[in-house]
Amino acid sequence: MKSSIVGVWTLKRLRRPGPVLKCALIILLVTAPMIAALIFVDGMIEGITEKFIYLSNGHVQLSEFSDLETARKAAEMDEVLFCNATLSSYCLLYSKTGTASLLVKAVEKDYFNDMRKGQLSLEMGEVAGGNTIILSKVTSEALGIGIGDRLAMMTVSSISGKDVIRPVLLKVAGLYSSGYEQLDTSLAYMSYDFAQGVFSSSPVLEILVTKGSTETVKRNLESLAAGLVTDYGDYNRSIYDNFITSKQAILIIFLLIAAVACVNTATVASEMINDDYRTIAAMKILGLDSRRIMLWAFCTVFPINMAGLACGLVLGILIAVNLGPFLHYLGRLGIQSLSFYLLDFKPLVSLSSILIVSSTIILVSATSILIALRSVRKISPMQLFRQD
Amino acid sequence: MSNDILLALEGISKSFDKPSGEGKLVILDRLCLEVPRACAISVIGKSGSGKSTMLQIAGLLENPTEGRVILNGSICSSLSENRKAELRNTHMGFIFQSNLLLEDFNAIENVMVPALIAGKSFSRSRQRALDLLSKVDLKDRLEHYPRELSGGEKQRIAICRALMNEPELILADEPTGSLDEANASICESLLLDLAREEGKTLLLVTHNMDFANKAQAVYRLLHGRLERIAE
């Protein structure tokens, strides 16, 4: 079997990993939090989006239709899982001790199906009648009331319309918690049938669809000219755009940090060449060409860096998977700022983000090393004799 | 040029700019030398006379200011650095005063390096290295690193390394210069015997007249030129 001096020399050099290991450690320390943060951000954005889709908007919304039953029929297609009529109005809620301004969504009885129940914890009391409201726990605490207590509601969305200006008395039928305080503080539910006599707004069909079929359902409904068709992105354009912009900004910042860390590998490669210049010069005397010496140096630095990257990826994923519960625990301990964020979401390991980060690190690291290794050509065997 | 000549230095000059910037320091001045095959030639001269520079030019490590180095009838001084490296690996063996052993490699690995560079098989290279180290009485030092060896042992390893690829030409620059008398004597005998035994051509640079006289021809380097002083 033919032997490779590059392989033998690389193994020998790796017994003194020194700065190479330090460099790999830097890459690990940069990659791990970067991946953790990206997974965390991806997961949180996905989690928040799902909360809004299931509890507030649906995947697709059909509005401005002429007739509710015709609209329902139009929405009967294989991809549609649930289709519910809703009415919404911004309202002021008054209790004996507090007030709250929020969106009250009037929903049908079957609105809280299993998919929606998966997004919240719901505690229902034995309260009869249509004039009831389901508040979030946060709102009920702000109003100082609980299940069975009464409150007054005034609509504020359209004074000139059919909205009832006088307060409507409601009983608290249940309390919910979605885990995302911003949603909880801005949303309450009431009976669709009762709200028809109170809200002036037109009904909207909230449609939940099978995974990945939002566009299909949207297109089909549009082709049927059933009404105004929107999706989550259209409905919450500003929130959606904010999420995307935040994610891109975070990614760019992380990529810059990663690039700086990788450029550090060039310094390490240069240091290694300087440290080993006697061996390199001796190898040249013995007949090893610069190309193979560069290959040796590359093989010594690059795989260790890649090992640092791999460890960083694994560590980052592990941190991300365990960060949600940890932050949730901290939030419960009383760190107020954390309670505003959605913390009990599923970490979303986005392959595209990991690929972008990994390929950037690989590319910048390899290029930096190759640039640094050009100095190998400048080492002359004669340097050994001149020094001696 | 006769086929019997392995190495020829033709009109070799080497000069350096003086640090003061006033003119040039001439080390070698149109030097000529023909080294026949399977022959040991020694070059003596005072320190600073240019012996090592001449050897480095002959070993394609240094470029002459003027003149040509001809190896096996081919002009080598104008080749690319990579081609010169290949020729050094396959046709030449080097022994220097400071043995230049690789600190990360143990004794047997140091000897194997030229063969590994040439891409020879690991097991055959190891066997050849083992044979050479046995000949120089270092069979029990195979796994020792240079820092664990004496000066004499290191130089014996350097001799083995120079012979590893069975080169036609061995270039030795003061190979015993840093050794005590006893070790120097052992290394001198080993170098000359092994070179003779393996039919190698030896170009030896030394300031040790006794050692130089053991070669088949002795040259003195004076004022940048060689003069033959003994045969």
Coordinates of C-alpha atoms in Angstrom, one line a residue:
Chain A
M1 CA 0.0 0.0 0.0
K2 CA 1.3 3.4 -0.9
S3 CA 1.9 5.6 2.0
S4 CA 1.1 9.3 2.4
I5 CA 3.6 11.6 4.1
V6 CA 0.8 14.1 4.4
G7 CA -1.3 11.7 6.5
V8 CA 1.6 10.6 8.7
W9 CA 2.8 14.2 9.3
T10 CA -0.7 15.4 10.0
L11 CA -1.2 12.7 12.7
K12 CA 2.2 13.6 14.2
R13 CA 1.4 17.3 14.2
L14 CA -2.0 16.7 15.8
R15 CA -0.2 15.4 18.9
R16 CA 0.6 19.0 19.6
P17 CA -2.9 20.5 18.8
G18 CA -2.3 23.7 20.8
P19 CA -3.6 26.7 18.9
V20 CA -5.5 24.5 16.4
L21 CA -7.6 23.2 19.3
K22 CA -8.1 26.7 20.6
C23 CA -9.4 27.7 17.2
A24 CA -11.8 24.8 17.1
L25 CA -13.0 25.8 20.5
I26 CA -13.7 29.3 19.4
I27 CA -15.7 27.9 16.4
L28 CA -17.6 25.6 18.8
L29 CA -18.3 28.5 21.2
V30 CA -19.5 30.7 18.4
T31 CA -21.5 28.0 16.6
A32 CA -23.3 26.6 19.7
P33 CA -25.1 29.8 20.8
M34 CA -25.6 30.8 17.2
I35 CA -27.4 27.6 16.4
A36 CA -29.2 27.6 19.7
A37 CA -30.4 31.1 19.1
L38 CA -31.5 30.4 15.6
I39 CA -33.4 27.3 16.6
F40 CA -34.9 29.2 19.5
V41 CA -36.0 32.1 17.3
D42 CA -37.3 29.8 14.6
G43 CA -39.2 27.8 17.1
M44 CA -40.6 30.9 18.9
I45 CA -41.7 32.5 15.6
E46 CA -43.3 29.3 14.5
G47 CA -44.9 28.9 18.0
I48 CA -46.3 32.4 18.0
T49 CA -47.5 32.1 14.4
E50 CA -49.3 28.9 15.3
K51 CA -50.9 30.5 18.4
F52 CA -52.3 33.3 16.2
I53 CA -53.4 30.9 13.5
Y54 CA -55.2 28.5 15.7
L55 CA -56.6 31.0 18.3
S56 CA -57.0 34.2 16.4
N57 CA -57.0 34.0 12.6
G58 CA -57.0 30.5 11.1
H59 CA -54.8 29.6 8.2
V60 CA -57.2 31.1 5.7
Q61 CA -59.9 33.7 6.2
L62 CA -62.9 34.1 4.0
S63 CA -64.8 37.4 4.5
E64 CA -67.1 39.8 2.6
F65 CA -69.2 36.9 1.3
S66 CA -72.9 37.3 0.5
D67 CA -74.2 34.3 2.4
L68 CA -72.7 32.3 5.2
E69 CA -74.0 28.9 4.1
T70 CA -72.8 29.4 0.5
A71 CA -69.4 30.4 1.9
R72 CA -69.3 27.3 4.1
K73 CA -70.1 25.1 1.1
A74 CA -67.4 26.8 -1.0
A75 CA -64.9 25.9 1.8
E76 CA -65.8 22.2 1.7
M77 CA -62.7 20.7 0.2
D78 CA -60.3 17.9 1.1
E79 CA -57.6 20.2 2.4
V80 CA -59.9 22.0 4.9
L81 CA -60.0 20.5 8.4
F82 CA -62.2 23.0 10.2
C83 CA -64.3 25.9 9.1
N84 CA -65.8 28.3 11.7
A85 CA -67.8 31.5 11.5
T86 CA -66.5 34.2 13.8
L87 CA -67.4 37.8 14.6
S88 CA -64.9 40.2 16.1
S89 CA -65.0 43.5 17.8
Y90 CA -62.7 45.6 20.0
C91 CA -64.3 46.0 23.3
L92 CA -63.7 47.5 26.7
L93 CA -64.3 45.2 29.7
Y94 CA -65.2 46.6 33.1
S95 CA -65.1 44.8 36.4
K96 CA -65.6 46.3 39.9
T97 CA -61.9 46.8 40.2
G98 CA -60.4 47.1 36.7
T99 CA -60.8 47.6 33.0
A100 CA -59.3 45.9 29.9
S101 CA -59.3 46.8 26.2
L102 CA -59.1 43.8 23.9
L103 CA -60.5 42.0 20.9
V104 CA -63.5 39.9 21.7
K105 CA -63.9 37.1 19.2
A106 CA -67.4 35.5 19.0
V107 CA -67.0 31.9 18.1
E108 CA -69.3 28.9 17.4
K109 CA -69.7 26.1 19.9
D110 CA -67.4 23.7 18.0
Y111 CA -64.7 26.3 17.7
F112 CA -62.5 24.8 20.4
N113 CA -61.7 21.6 18.6
D114 CA -58.8 19.3 19.5
M115 CA -56.3 21.3 17.3
R116 CA -57.2 24.5 19.1
K117 CA -57.3 22.9 22.5
G118 CA -53.7 21.8 21.9
Q119 CA -52.7 25.5 21.8
L120 CA -54.2 26.5 25.2
S121 CA -55.3 25.3 28.6
L122 CA -59.0 25.8 29.1
E123 CA -60.8 25.8 32.4
M124 CA -64.6 25.9 32.0
G125 CA -67.1 26.5 34.8
E126 CA -70.7 25.5 35.1
V127 CA -72.1 28.7 33.7
A128 CA -75.3 28.6 31.7
G129 CA -76.7 31.0 29.1
G130 CA -75.4 32.8 26.0
N131 CA -74.2 36.0 27.6
T132 CA -70.9 34.5 28.7
I133 CA -67.3 35.3 28.0
I134 CA -64.1 33.3 28.2
L135 CA -61.2 35.4 29.4
S136 CA -57.5 34.7 29.6
K137 CA -56.1 34.2 33.0
V138 CA -54.0 37.3 32.6
T139 CA -57.1 39.4 31.8
S140 CA -59.1 37.9 34.6
E141 CA -56.3 38.7 37.0
A142 CA -56.1 42.3 35.7
L143 CA -59.9 42.6 36.1
G144 CA -59.8 40.9 39.5
I145 CA -62.5 38.4 38.6
G146 CA -62.9 34.6 38.1
I147 CA -65.3 32.0 36.7
G148 CA -68.9 32.9 37.4
D149 CA -68.2 36.6 38.1
R150 CA -69.9 39.3 36.1
L151 CA -68.4 42.1 34.0
A152 CA -69.6 44.8 31.6
M153 CA -68.6 45.0 28.0
M154 CA -68.7 47.9 25.6
T155 CA -67.8 47.6 21.9
V156 CA -65.6 50.3 20.5
S157 CA -65.1 49.3 16.9
S158 CA -67.9 51.0 15.1
I159 CA -70.1 53.6 16.8
S160 CA -72.0 54.4 13.7
G161 CA -73.0 50.8 13.0
K162 CA -75.1 48.2 14.7
D163 CA -72.8 47.9 17.8
V164 CA -74.5 48.2 21.1
I165 CA -73.2 51.3 22.8
R166 CA -74.7 50.5 26.2
P167 CA -72.8 48.0 28.3
V168 CA -73.6 44.4 28.0
L169 CA -73.4 42.3 31.1
L170 CA -71.6 39.0 30.7
K171 CA -70.6 36.2 33.0
V172 CA -67.2 34.6 33.0
A173 CA -67.7 31.1 31.7
G174 CA -64.1 30.0 31.6
L175 CA -60.5 30.9 31.7
Y176 CA -57.8 30.1 29.2
S177 CA -54.1 30.5 28.9
S178 CA -52.2 30.2 25.6
G179 CA -48.8 30.5 27.1
Y180 CA -48.2 33.7 25.1
E181 CA -49.0 36.7 27.2
Q182 CA -49.3 39.2 24.4
L183 CA -52.0 37.1 22.8
D184 CA -53.7 36.4 26.2
T185 CA -53.9 40.1 27.0
S186 CA -55.5 41.0 23.7
L187 CA -58.1 38.3 23.2
A188 CA -61.3 37.0 24.8
Y189 CA -64.0 34.7 23.4
M190 CA -67.8 34.8 23.5
S191 CA -70.8 33.0 22.0
Y192 CA -71.3 33.6 18.3
D193 CA -75.1 33.4 18.6
F194 CA -75.2 36.0 21.4
A195 CA -72.7 38.3 19.6
Q196 CA -74.8 38.4 16.5
G197 CA -77.1 40.8 18.4
V198 CA -74.3 42.9 19.8
F199 CA -71.5 43.2 17.1
S200 CA -72.0 45.0 13.9
S201 CA -69.1 43.4 12.1
S202 CA -69.6 40.9 9.2
P203 CA -68.8 37.3 9.9
V204 CA -65.5 35.9 8.9
L205 CA -64.9 32.2 8.1
E206 CA -61.8 31.0 9.9
I207 CA -60.4 28.0 8.0
L208 CA -57.9 25.5 9.4
V209 CA -56.2 23.5 6.6
T210 CA -53.9 20.5 6.3
K211 CA -50.2 21.2 6.5
G212 CA -48.8 23.0 3.5
S213 CA -52.1 23.5 1.7
T214 CA -52.8 27.1 2.6
E215 CA -52.0 28.3 -0.9
T216 CA -54.1 25.6 -2.5
V217 CA -57.2 26.4 -0.4
K218 CA -56.6 30.1 -1.0
R219 CA -56.4 29.6 -4.7
N220 CA -59.5 27.4 -4.8
L221 CA -61.6 29.8 -2.8
E222 CA -60.4 32.7 -5.0
S223 CA -61.3 30.8 -8.1
L224 CA -64.8 30.2 -6.7
A225 CA -65.1 34.0 -6.1
A226 CA -66.6 33.1 -2.7
G227 CA -65.5 36.4 -1.1
L228 CA -62.3 38.1 0.1
V229 CA -59.7 35.4 0.7
T230 CA -56.7 36.2 3.0
D231 CA -54.2 34.1 4.8
Y232 CA -52.3 34.6 8.1
G233 CA -49.6 36.6 6.4
D234 CA -52.1 39.0 4.8
Y235 CA -54.1 39.2 7.9
N236 CA -51.2 40.0 10.2
R237 CA -48.9 41.5 7.7
S238 CA -47.0 43.7 10.1
I239 CA -46.4 40.8 12.6
Y240 CA -45.5 38.5 9.8
D241 CA -43.0 41.0 8.3
N242 CA -41.5 41.7 11.7
F243 CA -40.9 38.1 12.3
I244 CA -39.2 37.6 8.9
T245 CA -37.1 40.8 9.2
S246 CA -36.0 39.9 12.8
K247 CA -35.0 36.4 11.7
Q248 CA -33.0 37.7 8.7
A249 CA -31.3 40.4 10.9
I250 CA -30.4 37.8 13.5
L251 CA -29.1 35.5 10.8
I252 CA -26.9 38.2 9.2
I253 CA -25.5 39.3 12.6
F254 CA -24.7 35.7 13.5
L255 CA -23.1 35.1 10.1
L256 CA -20.8 38.1 10.6
I257 CA -19.8 36.8 14.0
A258 CA -19.1 33.4 12.5
A259 CA -17.1 34.9 9.7
V260 CA -14.9 36.8 12.2
A261 CA -14.4 33.6 14.2
C262 CA -13.4 31.8 11.1
V263 CA -10.9 34.4 10.0
N264 CA -9.3 33.7 13.3
T265 CA -8.4 30.3 11.8
A266 CA -6.2 32.1 9.3
T267 CA -4.2 33.5 12.2
V268 CA -3.9 30.1 13.7
A269 CA -2.8 28.6 10.4
S270 CA -0.1 31.3 10.1
E271 CA 1.0 30.7 13.7
M272 CA 1.3 27.0 12.9
I273 CA 3.4 27.6 9.8
N274 CA 5.7 30.0 11.8
D275 CA 6.0 27.5 14.6
D276 CA 6.8 24.6 12.2
Y277 CA 9.0 26.5 9.7
R278 CA 12.0 24.4 10.6
T279 CA 10.2 21.1 9.9
I280 CA 8.7 22.6 6.7
A281 CA 12.1 23.7 5.6
A282 CA 13.6 20.3 6.4
M283 CA 10.7 18.6 4.5
K284 CA 11.6 20.8 1.5
I285 CA 15.2 19.7 1.7
L286 CA 14.1 16.1 1.7
G287 CA 12.0 16.7 -1.4
L288 CA 8.5 17.5 -0.3
D289 CA 6.9 20.1 -2.6
S290 CA 5.0 23.2 -1.3
R291 CA 1.6 21.9 -2.6
R292 CA 1.8 18.8 -0.3
I293 CA 3.1 20.9 2.6
M294 CA 0.0 23.2 2.1
L295 CA -2.2 20.1 2.0
W296 CA -0.6 18.9 5.3
A297 CA -1.3 22.3 7.0
F298 CA -4.8 22.4 5.6
C299 CA -5.5 18.8 6.8
T300 CA -4.1 19.7 10.2
V301 CA -6.2 22.8 10.8
F302 CA -9.4 22.3 8.8
P303 CA -10.7 19.0 10.1
I304 CA -10.3 20.1 13.7
N305 CA -12.3 23.3 12.9
M306 CA -14.9 21.1 11.3
A307 CA -15.0 19.0 14.4
G308 CA -15.5 22.2 16.4
L309 CA -18.3 23.1 14.0
A310 CA -19.9 19.7 14.4
C311 CA -19.7 19.8 18.2
G312 CA -21.0 23.4 18.1
L313 CA -24.0 22.2 16.1
V314 CA -24.8 19.3 18.4
L315 CA -24.3 21.5 21.5
G316 CA -26.4 24.3 20.0
I317 CA -29.3 21.9 19.3
L318 CA -29.1 20.5 22.8
I319 CA -29.1 24.0 24.3
A320 CA -32.0 25.0 22.1
V321 CA -34.1 21.9 23.0
N322 CA -33.6 22.6 26.6
L323 CA -33.7 26.4 26.6
G324 CA -37.5 26.8 26.4
P325 CA -38.3 24.9 29.6
F326 CA -35.4 26.5 31.3
L327 CA -36.6 30.0 30.4
H328 CA -40.1 29.1 31.3
Y329 CA -38.9 28.0 34.7
L330 CA -37.1 31.3 35.0
G331 CA -40.2 33.2 34.0
R332 CA -42.2 31.4 36.7
L333 CA -39.5 32.3 39.2
G334 CA -40.5 35.9 38.6
I335 CA -38.3 37.3 35.9
Q336 CA -41.1 39.5 34.5
S337 CA -39.6 40.3 31.1
L338 CA -39.5 36.6 30.2
S339 CA -43.3 36.2 30.9
F340 CA -44.1 38.3 27.9
Y341 CA -42.5 35.8 25.5
L342 CA -43.9 32.5 24.3
L343 CA -41.7 30.0 26.1
D344 CA -43.4 26.7 25.8
F345 CA -42.9 26.2 22.1
K346 CA -41.4 23.3 20.2
P347 CA -37.8 24.0 19.2
L348 CA -37.8 24.0 15.4
V349 CA -34.5 22.7 13.9
S350 CA -34.5 24.6 10.7
L351 CA -32.3 22.7 8.2
S352 CA -31.9 25.8 6.0
S353 CA -30.6 27.9 8.9
I354 CA -28.2 25.2 9.9
L355 CA -27.0 24.8 6.3
I356 CA -26.5 28.5 5.9
V357 CA -24.5 28.7 9.2
S358 CA -22.5 25.6 8.5
S359 CA -21.7 26.4 4.9
T360 CA -20.6 29.9 5.8
I361 CA -18.3 28.6 8.5
I362 CA -16.9 25.9 6.2
L363 CA -16.4 28.4 3.3
V364 CA -14.9 31.2 5.3
S365 CA -12.7 28.9 7.4
A366 CA -11.4 27.0 4.3
T367 CA -10.7 30.2 2.4
S368 CA -9.0 31.9 5.4
I369 CA -6.8 28.9 5.9
L370 CA -5.8 28.6 2.2
I371 CA -4.9 32.3 2.1
A372 CA -2.8 31.9 5.2
L373 CA -1.1 28.9 3.8
R374 CA 0.4 30.8 0.9
S375 CA 3.3 31.7 3.2
V376 CA 4.4 28.1 2.9
R377 CA 5.8 28.9 -0.5
K378 CA 8.0 31.6 1.0
I379 CA 9.8 29.3 3.4
S380 CA 13.1 28.4 1.9
P381 CA 15.2 25.5 3.0
M382 CA 18.1 28.0 3.2
Q383 CA 16.5 29.7 6.2
L384 CA 17.7 26.7 8.3
F385 CA 21.3 27.2 7.3
R386 CA 21.2 31.0 7.6
Q387 CA 19.9 30.7 11.1
D388 CA 22.4 28.0 12.0
Chain B
M1 CA 30.1 15.2 -20.9
S2 CA 31.1 11.7 -20.0
N3 CA 28.4 9.3 -18.8
D4 CA 30.7 8.6 -15.8
I5 CA 30.1 12.0 -14.4
L6 CA 27.1 12.1 -12.1
L7 CA 27.3 15.7 -11.1
A8 CA 28.9 18.7 -12.7
L9 CA 29.1 22.2 -11.5
E10 CA 29.9 24.5 -14.5
G11 CA 31.1 28.0 -13.9
I12 CA 29.2 28.4 -10.7
S13 CA 29.4 31.9 -9.2
K14 CA 27.6 33.1 -6.1
S15 CA 27.7 36.6 -4.7
F16 CA 25.7 38.5 -2.2
D17 CA 25.1 42.3 -1.8
K18 CA 27.2 43.6 1.0
P19 CA 25.1 44.8 4.0
S20 CA 26.7 48.2 3.7
G21 CA 25.5 48.4 0.1
E22 CA 28.9 48.9 -1.3
G23 CA 29.5 46.3 -4.0
K24 CA 29.2 42.5 -3.8
L25 CA 30.6 39.8 -1.7
V26 CA 31.8 37.1 -4.0
I27 CA 31.6 33.6 -2.4
L28 CA 32.1 31.4 -5.5
D29 CA 33.8 32.6 -8.6
R30 CA 33.2 30.5 -11.8
L31 CA 33.8 27.3 -9.8
C32 CA 33.9 24.0 -11.8
L33 CA 33.7 20.5 -10.5
E34 CA 33.0 17.1 -12.0
V35 CA 31.9 14.3 -9.6
P36 CA 32.3 10.8 -11.1
R37 CA 29.8 8.1 -10.2
A38 CA 30.4 5.9 -7.2
C39 CA 33.2 8.1 -6.1
A40 CA 33.9 9.9 -2.8
I41 CA 35.1 13.5 -3.2
S42 CA 35.9 15.8 -0.3
V43 CA 36.2 19.6 -0.3
I44 CA 38.1 21.4 2.4
G45 CA 38.5 25.0 3.1
K46 CA 38.5 27.6 5.8
S47 CA 35.3 28.7 7.5
G48 CA 33.5 31.1 5.3
S49 CA 35.3 30.0 2.2
G50 CA 32.0 28.9 0.6
K51 CA 32.1 25.1 1.0
S52 CA 28.5 24.9 2.3
T53 CA 27.2 27.4 -0.3
M54 CA 28.8 25.2 -3.0
L55 CA 27.1 22.1 -1.5
Q56 CA 23.8 23.8 -1.3
I57 CA 24.0 24.8 -4.9
A58 CA 25.0 21.3 -5.9
G59 CA 22.0 20.0 -3.8
L60 CA 19.6 22.4 -5.7
L61 CA 18.8 24.2 -2.5
E62 CA 20.3 27.5 -3.5
N63 CA 20.4 29.1 -6.9
P64 CA 23.8 30.2 -8.3
T65 CA 24.3 33.8 -9.5
E66 CA 25.9 32.3 -12.6
G67 CA 26.6 28.9 -13.9
R68 CA 24.8 25.6 -14.2
V69 CA 24.3 22.4 -12.1
I70 CA 24.2 19.3 -14.2
L71 CA 22.9 16.0 -12.8
N72 CA 23.0 12.9 -14.9
G73 CA 23.6 15.0 -18.0
S74 CA 20.5 17.3 -17.4
I75 CA 20.7 20.9 -16.5
C76 CA 18.9 21.2 -13.1
S77 CA 19.6 24.7 -11.9
S78 CA 16.8 26.2 -14.0
L79 CA 14.1 23.8 -13.0
S80 CA 11.0 24.7 -11.0
E81 CA 11.2 24.5 -7.2
N82 CA 8.8 21.5 -7.2
R83 CA 10.9 19.6 -9.8
K84 CA 14.1 20.4 -7.8
A85 CA 12.4 19.0 -4.7
E86 CA 11.5 15.8 -6.6
L87 CA 15.1 15.4 -7.8
R88 CA 16.4 16.0 -4.2
N89 CA 14.0 13.3 -3.0
T90 CA 14.9 10.7 -5.6
H91 CA 18.5 11.4 -6.5
M92 CA 20.1 12.9 -3.5
G93 CA 20.7 12.3 0.2
F94 CA 21.7 15.0 2.6
I95 CA 23.7 15.0 5.8
F96 CA 24.2 18.3 7.6
Q97 CA 26.3 19.2 10.7
S98 CA 23.0 20.0 12.5
N99 CA 21.3 16.8 11.6
L100 CA 18.0 18.5 10.9
L101 CA 16.0 15.5 12.2
L102 CA 12.3 16.1 12.6
E103 CA 11.4 16.5 16.2
D104 CA 7.8 15.1 15.9
F105 CA 9.1 11.9 14.3
N106 CA 10.9 9.1 16.1
A107 CA 14.2 7.5 14.8
I108 CA 12.7 5.0 12.4
E109 CA 10.1 7.5 11.1
N110 CA 12.8 10.1 10.5
V111 CA 14.6 7.6 8.4
M112 CA 11.4 6.7 6.6
V113 CA 10.4 10.2 5.7
P114 CA 12.2 10.4 2.2
A115 CA 10.5 7.1 1.2
L116 CA 7.1 8.4 2.4
I117 CA 7.6 11.6 0.4
A118 CA 8.4 9.4 -2.6
G119 CA 5.1 7.6 -2.0
K120 CA 6.7 4.2 -1.3
S121 CA 4.9 1.5 0.6
F122 CA 4.9 2.0 4.3
S123 CA 5.8 -1.6 5.2
R124 CA 8.7 -1.7 2.7
S125 CA 9.9 1.7 3.8
R126 CA 9.9 0.5 7.4
Q127 CA 11.8 -2.6 6.6
R128 CA 14.4 -0.7 4.7
A129 CA 14.7 1.8 7.6
L130 CA 15.0 -1.0 10.0
D131 CA 17.8 -2.6 8.0
L132 CA 19.7 0.7 7.8
L133 CA 19.3 1.4 11.5
S134 CA 20.5 -2.1 12.3
K135 CA 23.6 -1.4 10.2
V136 CA 24.4 1.7 12.3
D137 CA 23.7 -0.1 15.6
L138 CA 20.5 1.8 16.4
K139 CA 18.1 -1.1 16.4
D140 CA 17.2 -0.5 20.0
R141 CA 16.5 3.2 19.5
L142 CA 13.8 2.9 16.8
E143 CA 11.0 4.5 18.8
H144 CA 13.2 7.2 20.4
Y145 CA 12.6 10.8 19.5
P146 CA 15.6 13.1 18.6
R147 CA 15.4 14.8 22.0
E148 CA 16.0 11.4 23.6
L149 CA 19.1 10.7 21.5
S150 CA 22.8 11.7 21.7
G151 CA 24.5 13.8 19.0
G152 CA 26.3 10.7 17.6
E153 CA 23.1 8.7 17.4
K154 CA 21.2 11.5 15.7
Q155 CA 23.9 11.8 13.1
R156 CA 23.8 8.1 12.5
I157 CA 20.1 8.4 11.9
A158 CA 20.7 11.3 9.5
I159 CA 23.1 9.0 7.6
C160 CA 20.5 6.3 7.3
R161 CA 17.9 8.9 6.2
A162 CA 20.3 10.1 3.5
L163 CA 20.6 6.5 2.2
M164 CA 16.9 5.7 2.5
N165 CA 15.8 6.3 -1.1
E166 CA 19.0 4.7 -2.4
P167 CA 20.0 8.0 -4.0
E168 CA 22.9 8.2 -6.5
L169 CA 24.4 11.2 -4.8
I170 CA 25.1 11.9 -1.1
L171 CA 25.9 15.4 -0.1
A172 CA 27.4 15.7 3.3
D173 CA 28.2 19.1 4.9
E174 CA 30.5 18.8 7.9
P175 CA 28.7 15.6 9.0
T176 CA 30.9 15.1 12.0
G177 CA 31.5 18.8 12.8
S178 CA 29.5 18.8 16.0
L179 CA 30.5 15.4 17.4
D180 CA 33.2 14.4 19.8
E181 CA 36.2 12.5 18.5
A182 CA 34.9 9.0 19.2
N183 CA 31.5 9.6 17.7
A184 CA 33.0 11.5 14.8
S185 CA 35.3 8.6 14.0
I186 CA 32.3 6.1 14.1
C187 CA 30.2 8.3 11.8
E188 CA 33.1 8.9 9.3
S189 CA 33.6 5.2 9.0
L190 CA 29.9 4.5 8.7
L191 CA 29.3 7.1 6.1
L192 CA 32.2 6.1 3.9
D193 CA 31.6 2.3 4.3
L194 CA 27.8 2.6 3.6
A195 CA 28.4 4.8 0.6
R196 CA 31.0 2.4 -0.7
E197 CA 28.8 -0.7 0.1
E198 CA 25.8 0.8 -1.7
G199 CA 27.8 2.2 -4.5
K200 CA 26.9 5.8 -3.8
T201 CA 28.6 9.0 -5.0
L202 CA 29.7 11.1 -2.1
L203 CA 30.4 14.8 -2.1
L204 CA 31.8 15.7 1.3
V205 CA 32.5 19.1 2.7
T206 CA 34.7 19.2 5.8
H207 CA 37.4 21.1 7.5
N208 CA 38.7 17.9 9.0
M209 CA 41.8 17.0 6.9
D210 CA 41.9 13.4 8.2
F211 CA 38.3 12.7 7.2
A212 CA 38.8 14.5 3.9
N213 CA 41.8 12.3 3.1
K214 CA 39.7 9.2 3.3
A215 CA 37.9 10.3 0.1
Q216 CA 39.2 9.3 -3.4
A217 CA 39.8 12.9 -4.4
V218 CA 40.4 16.0 -2.2
Y219 CA 39.7 19.6 -3.3
R220 CA 40.5 22.8 -1.6
L221 CA 38.1 25.8 -1.9
L222 CA 40.1 29.0 -2.0
H223 CA 39.0 32.4 -3.3
G224 CA 35.8 31.0 -4.7
R225 CA 37.5 28.3 -6.8
L226 CA 38.4 24.6 -6.3
E227 CA 41.9 23.2 -6.6
R228 CA 42.7 19.6 -6.5
I229 CA 45.1 18.8 -3.7
A230 CA 45.1 15.0 -3.4
E231 CA 44.0 11.9 -5.2

